[in-house]
Amino acid sequence: MIKYLGSKRLLAPRLAEIAERLGASTAADLFAGTTRVGQALRRRGIRVLSNDTAAYSQVLGHAYIEAGADVDRERLRALLAELDVLPGVEGYVTETFCRRARYFRPENGMRIDAIRAAIDRVEVTEVERGLLLTSLLEAADRVDSTVGVQMAYLKRWAPRAANRLTLREPEPVPGPPGTTTREDANALASQLDGVDLAYVDPPYNQHSYAGNYHVWETIVRGDEPDHYGVACKRIDVRERRSTYNSRRRSWDALTELVAALPVRWLIVSFSNEGFHELEQMQTLLGTRGHTAMVAVDAPRYVGARIGIHNPAGERVGRVSHVRMTEAVFVCGPDPAAIARAVDGALPVAV
Ligand SMILES: C[S@@+](CC[C@H](N)C(=O)[O-])C[C@H]1O[C@@H](n2cnc3c(N)ncnc32)[C@H](O)[C@@H]1O
């Protein structure tokens, strides 16, 4: 699975356990990112709608949420084997992300260009295409030269960048196949009639996922966009800013979302390093009925653990704390069911 800020790697199985205990059989993961939470829900037998505005998240959703028993895994493996041995070609990725910027070594960039172009030539279903693109994204992630965000690349190549980019089959996820959408969560909210539970994990600060993961977006879209700056970000990153990245607008967006969701149960992840106060959130979610709040200690983003550095790469300060507090809110109409659901499911050991 790709490196991703705010990914709920450790938390996902616990959230899914809570959802199962609440009796949910359908769930919407409205800000799906890596789709880890959706995958955990699916493993518990819950049918998932996976949504995110990012094209790369939808592709991960095709591979891990939509793909079902009807996927011909033998054919998939054969296709991946063919793609894996293609000779590299110079293309947009090599020029933009290996020579202008340095996210990958050129020999791997050339292989990304060759494989990406070939994926467009094979006749496959949307889900199969998602499986191929997911395999390419994950292979590229294993040989990138970043600290996990694509705002910058390392001054010296990361050791893993020297490895050969190698395609692997995305593991099948057991459980009922779900669906994916690529919509603004607020636009989707009112269309979720009949869904039992929604998981809400929006960005909580100004850092845009479209900017942080622009390389994945460009590889998935294959649209060779104009770019700007040293990081070679897609030009449309400037316009595609999420409301949730705006200090001024995010609270209203969240309030509107919470009011619009026609679901019985709501699980909300919250970080105390974002725009909003914990108490403020508690009050908002109180409008949905009963709320349990569980604090979760999570390892901070790795950049913080290695200290604060200035643009010249010198360490300029110590981080004040190396752990941040995340909270999970579980809301719904039945306090006893909520108490049973969270009992023992959290906190998460890290
Ligand atoms: C904190 S991350 C979610 C991480 C995810 N739970 C995981 O475990 O990988 C927030 C996600 O919200 C997406 N996003 C931002 N604004 C959005 C919006 N208005 N509607 C839907 N998704 C949005 C971003 O692309 C990003 O993937």
XYZ file of C-alpha atoms and ligand atoms in Angstrom:
377
model
C 0.000 0.000 0.000
C 1.291 3.489 -0.842
C 2.766 5.830 1.771
C 0.043 8.334 2.620
C -0.319 11.113 5.172
C -3.184 10.464 7.516
C -3.589 6.869 6.399
C -5.435 4.893 9.040
C -3.179 1.856 8.823
C -3.294 0.947 12.505
C -6.746 2.219 13.160
C -8.560 0.613 10.215
C -9.148 -2.841 11.762
C -10.472 -1.205 14.960
C -12.823 1.075 13.059
C -14.125 -1.908 11.129
C -14.650 -3.835 14.352
C -16.694 -0.938 15.716
C -18.760 -0.775 12.501
C -19.443 -4.504 12.664
C -20.475 -4.310 16.331
C -22.878 -1.508 15.417
C -24.492 -3.968 13.025
C -23.671 -2.043 9.844
C -23.940 -4.060 6.654
C -23.259 -1.124 4.316
C -20.841 1.771 4.791
C -19.582 4.821 2.930
C -15.911 5.735 3.303
C -16.294 9.337 2.193
C -12.624 10.443 2.180
C -11.128 7.086 1.278
C -7.490 7.972 0.405
C -5.626 4.651 0.423
C -8.948 2.771 0.927
C -7.465 1.037 3.971
C -10.543 1.638 6.080
C -12.820 0.448 3.289
C -10.713 -2.690 2.954
C -10.997 -3.393 6.677
C -14.762 -2.879 6.516
C -15.006 -5.229 3.549
C -13.043 -7.888 5.441
C -15.773 -7.704 8.104
C -18.417 -8.467 5.497
C -19.589 -4.876 5.093
C -20.448 -3.611 1.609
C -18.477 -0.423 1.021
C -18.931 2.675 -1.093
C -15.444 4.168 -1.405
C -15.298 7.851 -2.324
C -12.539 10.425 -2.710
C -11.903 13.354 -5.054
C -8.525 11.897 -6.086
C -8.359 9.740 -9.223
C -5.618 7.597 -7.665
C -7.879 6.802 -4.702
C -10.597 5.604 -7.061
C -8.105 3.371 -8.821
C -7.101 1.872 -5.456
C -10.821 1.467 -4.817
C -11.254 -0.456 -8.068
C -8.499 -2.829 -6.955
C -9.394 -3.291 -3.314
C -13.071 -2.391 -2.914
C -14.736 -3.215 -6.262
C -12.716 -6.168 -7.519
C -14.590 -9.366 -6.766
C -14.455 -13.078 -7.500
C -15.243 -12.395 -11.181
C -11.765 -10.966 -11.799
C -9.726 -13.426 -13.838
C -6.646 -13.457 -11.611
C -4.695 -15.706 -13.967
C -5.151 -13.273 -16.829
C -4.270 -10.391 -14.511
C -1.023 -12.087 -13.501
C -0.219 -12.780 -17.148
C -0.825 -9.124 -18.056
C 1.318 -7.904 -15.159
C 4.100 -10.273 -16.201
C 3.985 -8.864 -19.758
C 4.006 -5.271 -18.536
C 6.795 -5.976 -16.100
C 9.294 -6.930 -18.809
C 8.593 -4.016 -21.185
C 11.713 -2.050 -22.084
C 11.643 1.520 -20.757
C 10.785 4.475 -22.994
C 11.439 8.187 -22.480
C 8.146 9.966 -21.813
C 6.437 12.543 -19.629
C 7.256 10.837 -16.321
C 10.937 10.450 -17.178
C 11.234 14.036 -18.347
C 9.150 15.641 -15.584
C 9.603 13.465 -12.505
C 13.124 12.114 -13.096
C 15.045 14.849 -14.928
C 13.371 18.142 -13.972
C 12.404 16.798 -10.537
C 13.933 13.677 -9.015
C 11.170 11.494 -7.632
C 12.429 8.378 -9.419
C 15.643 7.300 -11.084
C 15.324 7.749 -14.877
C 15.563 4.012 -15.548
C 12.483 3.487 -13.349
C 10.769 6.571 -14.812
C 11.202 5.098 -18.287
C 9.627 1.861 -17.119
C 6.697 3.797 -15.626
C 6.242 5.573 -18.981
C 6.328 2.298 -20.919
C 3.941 0.464 -18.567
C 1.523 3.380 -18.285
C 1.252 3.694 -22.070
C 0.774 -0.066 -22.443
C -2.056 -0.096 -19.876
C -3.989 2.200 -22.214
C -3.558 -0.283 -25.060
C -4.819 -3.468 -23.369
C -8.479 -4.359 -23.514
C -9.668 -4.610 -19.943
C -12.620 -3.708 -17.752
C -12.508 -0.632 -15.541
C -11.781 -2.787 -12.493
C -8.984 -4.672 -14.274
C -7.518 -1.364 -15.376
C -7.682 -0.243 -11.734
C -5.798 -3.374 -10.710
C -3.063 -2.704 -13.292
C -2.756 0.973 -12.320
C -2.709 0.069 -8.615
C 0.104 -2.368 -9.273
C 2.023 0.400 -11.076
C 1.394 2.973 -8.291
C 2.525 0.570 -5.597
C 5.607 -0.406 -7.602
C 6.482 3.273 -8.111
C 5.926 3.998 -4.411
C 8.459 1.282 -3.485
C 11.205 2.975 -5.522
C 10.463 6.673 -4.969
C 12.894 9.158 -3.471
C 10.665 11.179 -1.130
C 9.759 11.193 2.556
C 6.212 10.239 1.669
C 4.861 13.476 0.184
C 5.428 14.840 -3.289
C 6.037 18.475 -2.363
C 9.740 17.762 -2.618
C 12.196 14.979 -3.276
C 15.312 14.005 -1.393
C 18.538 15.836 -2.167
C 20.365 12.509 -2.332
C 18.656 9.501 -3.872
C 16.897 7.276 -1.336
C 18.569 3.838 -1.371
C 15.297 2.188 -2.465
C 15.245 4.345 -5.621
C 18.050 2.170 -7.041
C 15.839 -0.935 -6.947
C 14.180 -2.105 -10.126
C 10.526 -1.059 -10.326
C 8.658 -4.356 -10.159
C 4.944 -4.996 -10.599
C 3.132 -7.184 -8.080
C -0.428 -8.378 -8.104
C -2.650 -6.349 -5.736
C -3.854 -8.848 -3.122
C -7.526 -9.790 -3.355
C -9.539 -8.499 -0.386
C -12.088 -10.980 0.984
C -15.644 -9.819 1.566
C -18.466 -8.451 -0.563
C -17.424 -6.272 -3.517
C -18.347 -2.616 -3.160
C -18.441 0.438 -5.390
C -16.327 3.549 -5.915
C -17.100 7.163 -6.719
C -14.995 10.268 -7.254
C -17.118 13.063 -5.865
C -16.991 15.861 -3.370
C -18.142 14.190 -0.160
C -20.628 16.982 0.478
C -22.234 16.475 -2.922
C -22.482 12.730 -2.317
C -23.823 12.966 1.233
C -27.517 13.303 0.446
C -27.388 10.378 -2.031
C -26.585 7.794 0.618
C -30.102 6.668 1.458
C -30.046 3.089 2.692
C -26.395 3.195 3.764
C -26.005 2.229 7.443
C -22.794 3.989 8.376
C -20.477 6.720 7.124
C -16.810 7.107 7.959
C -15.628 10.715 7.792
C -11.880 11.402 7.647
C -11.375 14.727 5.847
C -8.170 16.764 5.639
C -7.912 18.867 8.787
C -5.376 21.490 7.743
C -4.212 23.538 4.775
C -2.038 20.815 3.250
C -3.684 19.719 0.060
C -3.708 16.040 -0.863
C -3.902 17.046 -4.522
C -0.562 18.828 -4.041
C 1.020 16.223 -1.808
C 0.221 13.342 -4.159
C 0.252 15.037 -7.554
C 2.616 12.430 -9.037
C 0.112 9.614 -8.355
C -2.687 11.712 -9.847
C -0.679 12.371 -13.006
C 0.396 8.751 -13.440
C -3.176 7.518 -13.012
C -4.723 10.143 -15.284
C -1.940 9.833 -17.857
C -2.842 13.313 -19.075
C 0.640 14.860 -19.160
C -0.418 18.198 -17.642
C 1.479 21.479 -17.599
C 3.289 21.809 -14.324
C 4.842 24.449 -12.115
C 7.574 24.903 -9.547
C 10.485 22.744 -8.464
C 8.103 19.956 -7.431
C 6.551 19.932 -10.954
C 3.008 19.897 -9.609
C 0.103 19.635 -11.999
C -1.142 23.092 -12.888
C -4.704 22.192 -11.842
C -3.562 21.572 -8.246
C -3.958 25.332 -7.835
C -7.671 25.206 -8.654
C -8.585 21.817 -7.213
C -8.252 22.865 -3.596
C -10.556 21.107 -1.181
C -12.906 23.183 0.958
C -11.521 21.144 3.837
C -8.094 22.731 3.298
C -9.496 26.205 3.962
C -9.433 27.421 7.553
C -12.303 29.769 6.741
C -14.580 27.322 4.911
C -13.869 23.900 6.359
C -16.006 24.192 9.461
C -19.089 25.115 7.445
C -18.384 22.240 5.062
C -18.098 19.770 7.917
C -21.245 21.105 9.588
C -23.152 20.772 6.335
C -21.817 17.253 5.773
C -22.706 16.059 9.252
C -26.240 17.440 8.867
C -26.778 15.980 5.395
C -25.705 12.358 5.925
C -28.826 10.163 6.002
C -27.027 7.340 7.843
C -27.787 5.815 11.227
C -24.176 5.629 12.378
C -21.316 8.039 11.912
C -17.652 7.449 12.690
C -15.461 10.540 12.502
C -11.679 10.703 12.776
C -10.280 13.858 14.253
C -6.768 15.245 14.618
C -5.968 17.866 17.231
C -3.348 19.354 14.891
C -5.914 20.740 12.485
C -8.123 23.799 12.293
C -10.748 22.697 14.797
C -11.031 22.214 18.538
C -11.992 18.891 20.004
C -14.819 20.441 22.049
C -16.178 22.170 18.953
C -16.290 18.817 17.187
C -17.954 17.160 20.135
C -20.698 19.772 20.081
C -21.229 19.419 16.345
C -21.462 15.644 16.501
C -23.801 15.903 19.466
C -26.385 17.100 16.949
C -26.393 13.537 15.529
C -27.475 11.902 18.759
C -25.215 10.113 21.200
C -21.498 10.346 20.791
C -18.573 8.404 22.197
C -15.158 9.959 21.886
C -12.065 7.806 22.083
C -8.576 9.282 22.044
C -6.037 7.454 19.975
C -2.325 8.001 20.183
C -0.790 7.717 16.747
C 2.792 7.947 15.578
C 3.337 11.376 14.132
C 4.176 11.860 10.513
C 7.736 10.635 10.041
C 8.927 14.125 9.021
C 8.263 15.308 12.548
C 10.089 12.407 14.076
C 13.270 13.285 12.257
C 13.164 16.923 13.413
C 12.580 20.290 11.772
C 14.867 21.177 8.886
C 15.347 24.419 6.970
C 15.473 24.502 3.124
C 19.243 23.925 3.233
C 18.644 20.647 5.022
C 20.008 21.831 8.390
C 18.283 20.850 11.573
C 16.872 24.054 13.023
C 14.793 22.971 15.924
C 13.416 20.192 17.977
C 9.875 19.056 17.597
C 7.841 19.792 20.670
C 6.277 16.361 20.830
C 6.672 13.223 18.822
C 3.174 11.922 19.220
C -0.062 13.518 18.233
C -3.480 12.776 19.507
C -6.110 11.521 17.195
C -9.622 10.997 18.307
C -12.409 8.858 16.980
C -16.040 9.808 17.462
C -18.777 7.249 17.159
C -22.253 8.756 16.844
C -25.729 7.417 16.515
C -29.142 7.012 18.032
C -28.472 4.217 20.550
C -26.049 4.947 23.433
C -25.938 1.330 24.647
C -25.021 0.082 21.155
C -22.292 2.726 20.922
C -20.892 1.780 24.322
C -20.795 -1.904 23.321
C -19.192 -1.033 19.994
C -16.281 0.978 21.382
C -15.708 -1.153 24.467
C -12.265 -2.731 24.126
C -11.991 -1.863 20.421
C -9.799 1.151 21.207
C -7.290 2.515 22.110
C -4.875 1.283 19.547
C -1.470 0.115 20.697
C 1.351 1.740 18.707
C -7.064 12.192 5.819
S -7.121 11.657 4.156
C -8.009 10.143 4.277
C -7.123 8.997 4.632
C -7.834 7.654 4.578
N -8.794 7.484 5.635
C -6.816 6.518 4.626
O -6.812 5.723 5.591
O -6.029 6.427 3.678
C -8.284 12.753 3.445
C -8.713 12.419 2.017
O -9.773 13.295 1.651
C -9.716 13.543 0.242
N -10.552 14.748 0.016
C -10.244 16.038 0.225
N -11.312 16.828 0.019
C -12.350 16.002 -0.313
C -13.729 16.205 -0.614
N -14.271 17.433 -0.613
N -14.495 15.122 -0.897
C -13.961 13.870 -0.911
N -12.666 13.630 -0.641
C -11.863 14.670 -0.333
C -8.241 13.651 -0.047
O -7.969 13.369 -1.400
C -7.652 12.596 0.927
O -7.463 11.377 0.285
